Amino acid sequence: MRLVAGATTDVGRVREGNEDSFLVDDRLRLFAVADGMGGHRAGEVASATALEALRAAVASGRPIEGAVEAANAAVHAKAADDPELDGMGTTLVAAVAFDDGLLLVGHVGDSRAYLVRSDELQQLTEDHSLVEELVRDGRLTPEQAVVHPQRSIITRALGIEPDVVVDTYPVELELGDRVLLCTDGLTTMVRPTDIARVLRRESDPQRAADALVDAANDAGGEDNVTAIVIAVREGDEPAPPPPPPAEEIAAVDAAQHVGSEPEPEAPSGSDRTRRALRGAGRVARFAVPILLVTVVAFGAVGWYARRTYYVGLARGHVTIFKGVPGGLLGWDPTVDRRTAIAAAALTEAQRADLADGHRFSTRSGADAYVVRVGRDAKRRTATTSTTLQVPAATSTSAPAHP
Ligand code: MN
């Protein structure tokens, strides 16, 4: 499947500056919106800083939860460094997609992610806001929440504390799905039914994002408003694969060099000694390529051994390892992340699968697998805890917000 995204941000009709930011990175398949706060330019700095840090963390292989934590740390550190930015913070809702169609959403604050499937709009994220918490506790009705004077007060944001709790939601994307990420400047101005109507009318992601922002402005535009619409289409991702590492290129060059030598076979040790006596020129012609191939091959094995991942069991828990099971030519695997998923919560088949290590070429592949295993375990036993907060209900997606 292929993802096509459109995005728009607008200052709105009332505010003087736009403190919202958005990120669309087609190569990383990473999409995010952030709604900054803190007055003057602090809000702008907060949302932009969070998205920069998020992108860097995802690019370096961190899973979405850790990447949002990194964004929190970056905003917090920047606020601590500059008295003008003291107290700044930002919401963040980020989505990263994988080859197999899994989308992971990471969320803090009151910006939202929605899934549109078969023209039905489902809210994926639960707001960390005062009124939504009161609604969830049954102390306010959803209708009262919409007009509540304190509806913009949020109970969780990035940058306020050194640590933050990140909610994550897995979604298995299907062809024809659309995902909407937006700030509260849209959802406080435009009702969900009207958001759904705009999305039904506009199939083009960019035109849909523009139309949603227009709708918020038509309704008064009281806040900055940002929308990203991501469409799941048929076909392959046009993005080229990342370039191979330098060692691999060097290995190919060296192999070609050896192949072009007139002598058909690599010389034995004694041959090499004899030839070496004939002159420095021949030593260079043989010894250098052989040494180079050996060094490069060792480096390539090390690179391979250290760049791949597997999921296994350690201390009775599902654990992500960096390396290959059992190690390779002295390159031993290391623990990359311990999860809270107990081996006891797995099925027999899953335990057997993990006993020898289930291998992945990327960290995100391993993460996605762990999310799935955790969700399976949670579905089977209500008491099993996982490191990821997953929606409790249906098999394919998060439940719609009440
Ligand atoms: Mn806002």
Short mmCIF file of C-alpha atoms and ligand atoms in Angstrom, two decimals:
data_model
loop_
_atom_site.label_atom_id
_atom_site.label_comp_id
_atom_site.label_asym_id
_atom_site.label_seq_id
_atom_site.Cartn_x
_atom_site.Cartn_y
_atom_site.Cartn_z
CA MET A 1 0.00 0.00 0.00
CA ARG A 2 0.96 3.57 -0.55
CA LEU A 3 0.29 6.61 1.66
CA VAL A 4 -0.60 9.99 0.18
CA ALA A 5 -0.76 12.92 2.58
CA GLY A 6 -2.07 16.47 2.37
CA ALA A 7 -1.51 19.03 5.13
CA THR A 8 -2.50 22.61 5.95
CA THR A 9 -2.04 24.95 8.87
CA ASP A 10 -3.63 28.34 9.34
CA VAL A 11 -3.51 31.10 11.96
CA GLY A 12 -7.32 31.30 12.05
CA ARG A 13 -9.45 34.45 12.34
CA VAL A 14 -8.63 35.61 15.87
CA ARG A 15 -5.08 34.76 16.93
CA GLU A 16 -2.07 36.88 15.98
CA GLY A 17 0.45 34.08 15.56
CA ASN A 18 0.30 30.45 14.58
CA GLU A 19 1.66 28.20 17.32
CA ASP A 20 0.67 24.98 15.54
CA SER A 21 3.21 22.99 13.52
CA PHE A 22 2.94 19.92 11.33
CA LEU A 23 5.32 17.32 9.95
CA VAL A 24 4.93 15.16 6.84
CA ASP A 25 7.92 12.92 6.14
CA ASP A 26 7.06 10.57 3.28
CA ARG A 27 10.35 8.69 3.50
CA LEU A 28 9.93 7.84 7.21
CA ARG A 29 6.16 7.58 6.70
CA LEU A 30 5.88 9.83 9.72
CA PHE A 31 3.11 12.37 10.17
CA ALA A 32 2.48 14.64 13.15
CA VAL A 33 0.72 17.78 14.34
CA ALA A 34 1.64 19.81 17.42
CA ASP A 35 -0.19 22.66 19.11
CA GLY A 36 2.22 24.82 21.09
CA MET A 37 1.46 27.02 24.06
CA GLY A 38 3.34 29.45 26.23
CA GLY A 39 2.66 32.89 24.79
CA HIS A 40 4.69 35.15 22.52
CA ARG A 41 6.92 32.98 20.37
CA ALA A 42 7.26 30.22 23.00
CA GLY A 43 4.33 28.20 21.64
CA GLU A 44 5.75 28.24 18.13
CA VAL A 45 9.16 27.19 19.43
CA ALA A 46 7.62 24.39 21.50
CA SER A 47 5.66 22.82 18.63
CA ALA A 48 8.52 23.16 16.13
CA THR A 49 11.10 21.80 18.59
CA ALA A 50 8.92 18.79 19.39
CA LEU A 51 8.49 17.89 15.71
CA GLU A 52 12.20 18.28 14.91
CA ALA A 53 13.14 16.03 17.83
CA LEU A 54 10.41 13.55 16.89
CA ARG A 55 11.68 13.28 13.33
CA ALA A 56 15.29 12.83 14.45
CA ALA A 57 14.31 10.12 16.93
CA VAL A 58 12.21 8.17 14.42
CA ALA A 59 14.97 8.52 11.80
CA SER A 60 17.44 7.01 14.26
CA GLY A 61 15.19 4.00 14.75
CA ARG A 62 13.37 4.81 17.98
CA PRO A 63 9.84 3.46 18.25
CA ILE A 64 7.02 5.99 18.38
CA GLU A 65 6.66 5.94 22.16
CA GLY A 66 10.36 6.65 22.70
CA ALA A 67 10.36 9.23 19.92
CA VAL A 68 7.57 11.19 21.62
CA GLU A 69 9.50 10.93 24.89
CA ALA A 70 12.54 12.35 23.08
CA ALA A 71 10.37 15.22 21.79
CA ASN A 72 9.25 15.88 25.36
CA ALA A 73 12.83 15.96 26.60
CA ALA A 74 13.87 18.34 23.80
CA VAL A 75 11.09 20.84 24.57
CA HIS A 76 11.71 20.56 28.31
CA ALA A 77 15.46 21.14 27.92
CA LYS A 78 14.94 24.12 25.63
CA ALA A 79 12.45 25.68 28.07
CA ALA A 80 14.89 25.22 30.95
CA ASP A 81 17.66 26.95 28.97
CA ASP A 82 15.84 30.14 28.11
CA PRO A 83 13.80 32.24 30.59
CA GLU A 84 11.68 33.57 27.71
CA LEU A 85 10.59 30.04 26.91
CA ASP A 86 9.97 29.01 30.51
CA GLY A 87 6.74 27.05 30.88
CA MET A 88 6.24 26.40 27.18
CA GLY A 89 4.63 23.16 26.13
CA THR A 90 2.94 21.48 23.23
CA THR A 91 0.48 18.76 22.33
CA LEU A 92 1.61 16.10 19.90
CA VAL A 93 -0.16 13.47 17.88
CA ALA A 94 2.13 11.46 15.62
CA ALA A 95 1.56 8.49 13.33
CA VAL A 96 4.20 6.23 11.81
CA ALA A 97 3.36 3.54 9.24
CA PHE A 98 5.11 0.23 8.55
CA ASP A 99 5.41 -1.94 5.44
CA ASP A 100 2.82 -4.42 6.65
CA GLY A 101 0.14 -1.74 7.04
CA LEU A 102 0.47 -1.26 10.77
CA LEU A 103 0.11 2.36 11.85
CA LEU A 104 1.23 3.36 15.32
CA VAL A 105 -0.17 6.56 16.78
CA GLY A 106 1.56 8.27 19.69
CA HIS A 107 -0.39 10.90 21.56
CA VAL A 108 -0.12 13.52 24.30
CA GLY A 109 -2.58 16.41 24.77
CA ASP A 110 -5.80 17.35 22.99
CA SER A 111 -4.83 17.22 19.34
CA ARG A 112 -6.55 14.21 17.79
CA ALA A 113 -6.20 11.29 15.40
CA TYR A 114 -9.23 10.00 13.57
CA LEU A 115 -9.67 7.02 11.29
CA VAL A 116 -12.08 7.25 8.38
CA ARG A 117 -13.09 3.79 7.19
CA SER A 118 -16.12 3.15 4.95
CA ASP A 119 -17.07 6.81 5.42
CA GLU A 120 -17.28 6.32 9.19
CA LEU A 121 -15.26 8.71 11.34
CA GLN A 122 -13.76 7.08 14.44
CA GLN A 123 -11.78 9.05 16.99
CA LEU A 124 -8.62 7.06 17.77
CA THR A 125 -7.12 9.16 20.55
CA GLU A 126 -8.55 10.18 23.91
CA ASP A 127 -7.94 13.82 24.78
CA HIS A 128 -5.84 14.61 27.80
CA SER A 129 -8.08 17.53 28.68
CA LEU A 130 -9.99 18.53 31.77
CA VAL A 131 -13.42 18.36 30.16
CA GLU A 132 -12.80 15.03 28.42
CA GLU A 133 -11.68 13.53 31.72
CA LEU A 134 -14.87 14.84 33.33
CA VAL A 135 -16.87 13.30 30.47
CA ARG A 136 -15.09 9.97 30.91
CA ASP A 137 -15.87 10.11 34.65
CA GLY A 138 -19.53 10.78 33.84
CA ARG A 139 -19.45 14.23 35.43
CA LEU A 140 -20.10 16.14 32.20
CA THR A 141 -22.07 15.18 29.11
CA PRO A 142 -20.32 15.41 25.72
CA GLU A 143 -22.72 18.25 24.86
CA GLN A 144 -21.69 20.19 27.98
CA ALA A 145 -18.03 19.58 27.18
CA VAL A 146 -18.31 21.23 23.76
CA VAL A 147 -19.32 24.60 25.29
CA HIS A 148 -17.44 24.30 28.59
CA PRO A 149 -15.42 27.48 29.36
CA GLN A 150 -12.42 25.39 30.42
CA ARG A 151 -12.46 23.13 27.37
CA SER A 152 -8.99 24.27 26.29
CA ILE A 153 -7.30 23.21 29.53
CA ILE A 154 -5.16 20.15 28.93
CA THR A 155 -3.99 17.73 31.58
CA ARG A 156 -0.95 16.36 29.77
CA ALA A 157 1.51 18.11 27.44
CA LEU A 158 5.06 17.81 26.19
CA GLY A 159 7.79 19.96 27.72
CA ILE A 160 6.24 20.57 31.13
CA GLU A 161 7.94 17.75 33.04
CA PRO A 162 11.18 15.87 32.29
CA ASP A 163 9.11 12.73 31.67
CA VAL A 164 5.78 12.20 30.01
CA VAL A 165 3.34 9.32 29.66
CA VAL A 166 2.66 8.62 25.99
CA ASP A 167 -0.52 6.89 24.86
CA THR A 168 -0.05 4.69 21.80
CA TYR A 169 -2.69 3.22 19.55
CA PRO A 170 -2.09 0.58 16.87
CA VAL A 171 -4.22 0.60 13.73
CA GLU A 172 -4.11 -1.99 10.97
CA LEU A 173 -4.61 0.08 7.87
CA GLU A 174 -6.82 -1.09 5.02
CA LEU A 175 -6.95 0.15 1.45
CA GLY A 176 -9.25 3.15 1.21
CA ASP A 177 -8.72 4.19 4.84
CA ARG A 178 -7.93 7.76 5.66
CA VAL A 179 -6.32 9.07 8.81
CA LEU A 180 -6.83 12.62 10.04
CA LEU A 181 -4.44 14.28 12.47
CA CYS A 182 -5.61 17.69 13.68
CA THR A 183 -5.30 20.29 16.40
CA ASP A 184 -8.16 21.44 18.62
CA GLY A 185 -8.57 24.51 16.40
CA LEU A 186 -10.47 22.16 14.09
CA THR A 187 -12.34 20.01 16.62
CA THR A 188 -13.55 22.92 18.78
CA MET A 189 -14.92 24.68 15.68
CA VAL A 190 -16.26 21.84 13.54
CA ARG A 191 -18.43 18.98 14.80
CA PRO A 192 -17.38 15.40 14.00
CA THR A 193 -20.39 14.96 11.69
CA ASP A 194 -19.27 17.97 9.67
CA ILE A 195 -15.65 16.77 9.61
CA ALA A 196 -16.95 13.45 8.25
CA ARG A 197 -19.03 15.26 5.63
CA VAL A 198 -16.02 17.25 4.37
CA LEU A 199 -13.94 14.07 4.16
CA ARG A 200 -16.70 12.29 2.20
CA ARG A 201 -16.84 15.16 -0.26
CA GLU A 202 -13.07 15.54 -0.82
CA SER A 203 -11.15 12.38 -1.72
CA ASP A 204 -7.93 14.24 -2.50
CA PRO A 205 -5.91 14.47 0.77
CA GLN A 206 -4.62 18.01 0.17
CA ARG A 207 -8.01 19.36 -0.85
CA ALA A 208 -9.59 17.62 2.16
CA ALA A 209 -7.07 19.20 4.56
CA ASP A 210 -7.66 22.64 3.00
CA ALA A 211 -11.43 22.21 3.19
CA LEU A 212 -11.28 21.23 6.88
CA VAL A 213 -9.24 24.33 7.70
CA ASP A 214 -11.70 26.46 5.69
CA ALA A 215 -14.58 24.93 7.66
CA ALA A 216 -12.92 25.88 10.97
CA ASN A 217 -12.40 29.43 9.74
CA ASP A 218 -15.96 29.66 8.45
CA ALA A 219 -17.13 28.63 11.92
CA GLY A 220 -15.20 31.49 13.53
CA GLY A 221 -11.57 30.37 13.39
CA GLU A 222 -11.04 31.11 17.08
CA ASP A 223 -7.78 29.16 17.25
CA ASN A 224 -4.90 28.13 15.03
CA VAL A 225 -6.02 25.19 12.95
CA THR A 226 -3.99 22.34 11.44
CA ALA A 227 -5.01 19.19 9.59
CA ILE A 228 -3.12 16.33 7.94
CA VAL A 229 -5.13 13.87 5.86
CA ILE A 230 -3.39 10.61 4.95
CA ALA A 231 -4.99 8.39 2.33
CA VAL A 232 -4.17 4.67 2.07
CA ARG A 233 -3.98 3.84 -1.63
CA GLU A 234 -3.13 0.83 -3.74
CA GLY A 235 0.40 0.52 -5.13
CA ASP A 236 3.96 0.67 -3.96
CA GLU A 237 5.67 3.35 -2.01
CA PRO A 238 7.62 5.48 -4.52
CA ALA A 239 10.33 6.28 -1.95
CA PRO A 240 13.70 4.68 -2.83
CA PRO A 241 15.38 2.45 -0.24
CA PRO A 242 18.07 4.12 1.88
CA PRO A 243 21.60 3.95 0.43
CA PRO A 244 23.66 0.92 1.51
CA PRO A 245 26.28 1.54 4.20
CA ALA A 246 29.81 2.44 3.15
CA GLU A 247 31.20 -1.00 4.10
CA GLU A 248 28.83 -2.72 1.74
CA ILE A 249 29.82 -0.47 -1.18
CA ALA A 250 33.47 -1.08 -0.36
CA ALA A 251 32.89 -4.83 -0.27
CA VAL A 252 31.35 -4.78 -3.73
CA ASP A 253 34.24 -2.70 -5.11
CA ALA A 254 36.85 -4.98 -3.59
CA ALA A 255 35.13 -8.11 -4.88
CA GLN A 256 35.08 -6.70 -8.41
CA HIS A 257 38.71 -5.76 -8.11
CA VAL A 258 39.69 -9.31 -7.16
CA GLY A 259 37.53 -10.76 -9.93
CA SER A 260 39.36 -8.74 -12.55
CA GLU A 261 42.75 -10.13 -11.59
CA PRO A 262 44.24 -12.24 -14.41
CA GLU A 263 45.03 -15.16 -12.05
CA PRO A 264 41.89 -17.28 -11.71
CA GLU A 265 42.42 -18.49 -8.14
CA ALA A 266 43.36 -16.81 -4.91
CA PRO A 267 46.95 -17.86 -4.14
CA SER A 268 47.72 -20.17 -1.26
CA GLY A 269 49.92 -19.03 1.61
CA SER A 270 53.14 -20.40 0.16
CA ASP A 271 52.31 -19.09 -3.34
CA ARG A 272 51.78 -15.69 -1.84
CA THR A 273 55.14 -15.79 -0.09
CA ARG A 274 56.91 -16.84 -3.26
CA ARG A 275 55.21 -14.21 -5.35
CA ALA A 276 55.88 -11.62 -2.69
CA LEU A 277 59.58 -12.25 -3.15
CA ARG A 278 59.34 -11.31 -6.80
CA GLY A 279 58.64 -7.71 -6.09
CA ALA A 280 56.66 -5.13 -4.28
CA GLY A 281 54.35 -4.63 -7.26
CA ARG A 282 52.93 -8.12 -7.00
CA VAL A 283 52.58 -7.90 -3.25
CA ALA A 284 50.44 -4.86 -3.68
CA ARG A 285 48.37 -6.51 -6.41
CA PHE A 286 47.53 -9.53 -4.27
CA ALA A 287 47.95 -8.72 -0.63
CA VAL A 288 46.05 -5.45 -0.64
CA PRO A 289 42.87 -6.75 -2.24
CA ILE A 290 42.91 -9.89 -0.05
CA LEU A 291 43.46 -7.89 3.10
CA LEU A 292 40.80 -5.43 2.02
CA VAL A 293 38.29 -8.18 1.33
CA THR A 294 39.02 -9.78 4.71
CA VAL A 295 38.68 -6.52 6.64
CA VAL A 296 35.62 -5.43 4.71
CA ALA A 297 33.99 -8.84 5.07
CA PHE A 298 34.57 -8.82 8.82
CA GLY A 299 33.20 -5.30 9.01
CA ALA A 300 30.19 -6.28 6.92
CA VAL A 301 29.46 -9.25 9.16
CA GLY A 302 29.71 -6.98 12.19
CA TRP A 303 27.50 -4.42 10.53
CA TYR A 304 24.97 -7.11 9.69
CA ALA A 305 25.19 -8.67 13.15
CA ARG A 306 24.65 -5.34 14.82
CA ARG A 307 22.06 -3.86 12.48
CA THR A 308 19.50 -6.63 12.67
CA TYR A 309 17.12 -7.32 15.50
CA TYR A 310 15.28 -10.22 16.96
CA VAL A 311 12.57 -10.69 19.52
CA GLY A 312 13.18 -13.34 22.12
CA LEU A 313 12.61 -14.13 25.76
CA ALA A 314 14.79 -12.97 28.63
CA ARG A 315 14.07 -13.13 32.35
CA GLY A 316 10.59 -14.38 31.53
CA HIS A 317 9.70 -11.40 29.36
CA VAL A 318 9.45 -10.58 25.68
CA THR A 319 12.64 -8.71 24.84
CA ILE A 320 13.98 -6.97 21.74
CA PHE A 321 17.64 -7.79 21.02
CA LYS A 322 20.04 -6.08 18.69
CA GLY A 323 22.13 -8.57 16.75
CA VAL A 324 21.47 -12.13 15.65
CA PRO A 325 20.46 -15.01 17.94
CA GLY A 326 23.56 -16.68 19.35
CA GLY A 327 25.83 -14.01 17.92
CA LEU A 328 27.93 -14.09 14.76
CA LEU A 329 31.76 -14.30 14.58
CA GLY A 330 32.12 -12.77 18.01
CA TRP A 331 29.46 -10.11 17.54
CA ASP A 332 27.14 -10.86 20.42
CA PRO A 333 23.55 -9.69 20.59
CA THR A 334 22.60 -7.09 23.21
CA VAL A 335 19.31 -6.29 24.89
CA ASP A 336 17.72 -3.35 23.13
CA ARG A 337 14.43 -3.12 24.98
CA ARG A 338 12.78 -5.17 27.68
CA THR A 339 9.01 -5.18 27.51
CA ALA A 340 6.50 -5.82 30.28
CA ILE A 341 4.92 -8.66 28.30
CA ALA A 342 5.41 -11.83 30.35
CA ALA A 343 6.33 -15.04 28.55
CA ALA A 344 3.55 -16.67 30.54
CA ALA A 345 1.01 -14.44 28.77
CA LEU A 346 1.98 -15.81 25.35
CA THR A 347 0.48 -18.73 23.49
CA GLU A 348 2.44 -21.96 23.12
CA ALA A 349 3.09 -21.12 19.48
CA GLN A 350 4.35 -17.63 20.26
CA ARG A 351 6.68 -18.96 22.95
CA ALA A 352 8.05 -21.51 20.50
CA ASP A 353 8.49 -18.77 17.90
CA LEU A 354 10.43 -16.60 20.34
CA ALA A 355 12.48 -19.40 21.90
CA ASP A 356 15.01 -19.27 19.06
CA GLY A 357 14.51 -15.58 18.38
CA HIS A 358 12.17 -14.12 15.75
CA ARG A 359 14.35 -12.03 13.46
CA PHE A 360 13.66 -8.61 11.91
CA SER A 361 15.72 -6.44 9.60
CA THR A 362 14.58 -3.24 11.33
CA ARG A 363 13.87 -2.11 14.85
CA SER A 364 10.44 -0.86 13.79
CA GLY A 365 9.61 -4.33 12.50
CA ALA A 366 10.50 -5.78 15.89
CA ASP A 367 8.47 -3.07 17.63
CA ALA A 368 5.43 -3.74 15.49
CA TYR A 369 5.69 -7.44 16.28
CA VAL A 370 5.91 -6.70 20.00
CA VAL A 371 2.87 -4.44 19.79
CA ARG A 372 0.93 -7.27 18.20
CA VAL A 373 2.07 -9.87 20.68
CA GLY A 374 1.21 -7.50 23.52
CA ARG A 375 -2.21 -6.81 22.11
CA ASP A 376 -2.89 -10.52 21.65
CA ALA A 377 -1.86 -11.19 25.22
CA LYS A 378 -4.02 -8.37 26.49
CA ARG A 379 -6.99 -9.67 24.57
CA ARG A 380 -6.58 -13.11 26.10
CA THR A 381 -5.93 -12.07 29.68
CA ALA A 382 -7.30 -8.82 31.01
CA THR A 383 -4.66 -8.80 33.73
CA THR A 384 -1.55 -8.85 31.55
CA SER A 385 0.18 -5.51 31.43
CA THR A 386 2.12 -4.34 28.40
CA THR A 387 4.42 -1.45 27.81
CA LEU A 388 2.06 -0.08 25.24
CA GLN A 389 -1.35 1.21 26.06
CA VAL A 390 -3.61 -0.39 23.53
CA PRO A 391 -7.32 0.02 23.04
CA ALA A 392 -9.14 -2.71 24.87
CA ALA A 393 -11.89 -3.50 22.42
CA THR A 394 -11.93 -4.49 18.76
CA SER A 395 -9.38 -6.40 16.77
CA THR A 396 -8.74 -3.97 13.96
CA SER A 397 -8.82 -0.51 15.50
CA ALA A 398 -9.42 1.65 18.51
CA PRO A 399 -13.01 2.18 19.55
CA ALA A 400 -14.72 5.41 18.64
CA HIS A 401 -14.77 7.98 21.37
CA PRO A 402 -18.10 8.05 23.23
MN MN B 1 -5.06 24.98 19.74
#
